[in-house]
XYZ file of C-alpha atoms in Angstrom:
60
model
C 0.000 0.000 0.000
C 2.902 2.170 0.864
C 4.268 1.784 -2.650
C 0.770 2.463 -4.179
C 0.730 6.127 -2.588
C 4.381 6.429 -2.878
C 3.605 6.292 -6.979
C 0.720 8.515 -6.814
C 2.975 11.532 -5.076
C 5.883 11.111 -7.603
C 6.555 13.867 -9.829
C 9.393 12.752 -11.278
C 7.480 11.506 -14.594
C 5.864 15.132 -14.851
C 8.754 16.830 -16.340
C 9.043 14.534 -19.108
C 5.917 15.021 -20.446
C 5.720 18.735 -20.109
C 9.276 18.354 -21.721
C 8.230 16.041 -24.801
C 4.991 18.951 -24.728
C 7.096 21.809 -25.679
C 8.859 19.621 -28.366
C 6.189 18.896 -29.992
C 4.640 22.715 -30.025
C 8.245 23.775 -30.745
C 8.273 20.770 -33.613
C 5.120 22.185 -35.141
C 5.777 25.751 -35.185
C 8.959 24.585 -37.163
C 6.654 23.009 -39.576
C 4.504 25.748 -40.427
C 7.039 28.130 -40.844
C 9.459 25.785 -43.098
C 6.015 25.418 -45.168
C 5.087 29.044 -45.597
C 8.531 30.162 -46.032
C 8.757 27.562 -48.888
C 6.086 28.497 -50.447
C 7.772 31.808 -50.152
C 10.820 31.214 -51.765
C 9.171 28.939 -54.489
C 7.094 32.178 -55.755
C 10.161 34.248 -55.437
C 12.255 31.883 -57.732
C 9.781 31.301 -60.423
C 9.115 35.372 -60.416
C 12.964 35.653 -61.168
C 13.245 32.436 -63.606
C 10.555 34.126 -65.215
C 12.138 37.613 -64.955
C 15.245 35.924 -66.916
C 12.930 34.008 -69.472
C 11.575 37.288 -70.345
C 14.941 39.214 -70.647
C 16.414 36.900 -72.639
C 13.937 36.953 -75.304
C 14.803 40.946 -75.341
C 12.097 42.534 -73.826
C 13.786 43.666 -70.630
């Protein structure tokens, strides 16, 4: 019985999973940002390859 309440007081475990709960907010955050900023820089390349297309046919 002593070990049952012994378990139920220990806090030890509680870090971890407040731990592993700011990784995974952290981890997502990452993830939306690496998406919108590659969307981003996709739009911004294709506006410059087409920005070259267009010079190189002379109408700069």
């Amino acid at each position: 019985m002593k070990t049952f309440f012994k378990l139920l007081t220990d806090d030890s475990g509680a870090a971890a999973a407040e731990y592993a709960l700011i990784l995974a907010i952290v981890g997502s955050a990452l993830a939306v940002a690496a998406y919108t900023l590659g969307n981003t820089i996709s739009t911004a390349m294709n506006t410059a390859g087409s920005r070259i297309t267009t010079c190189q046919s002379g109408s700069c």
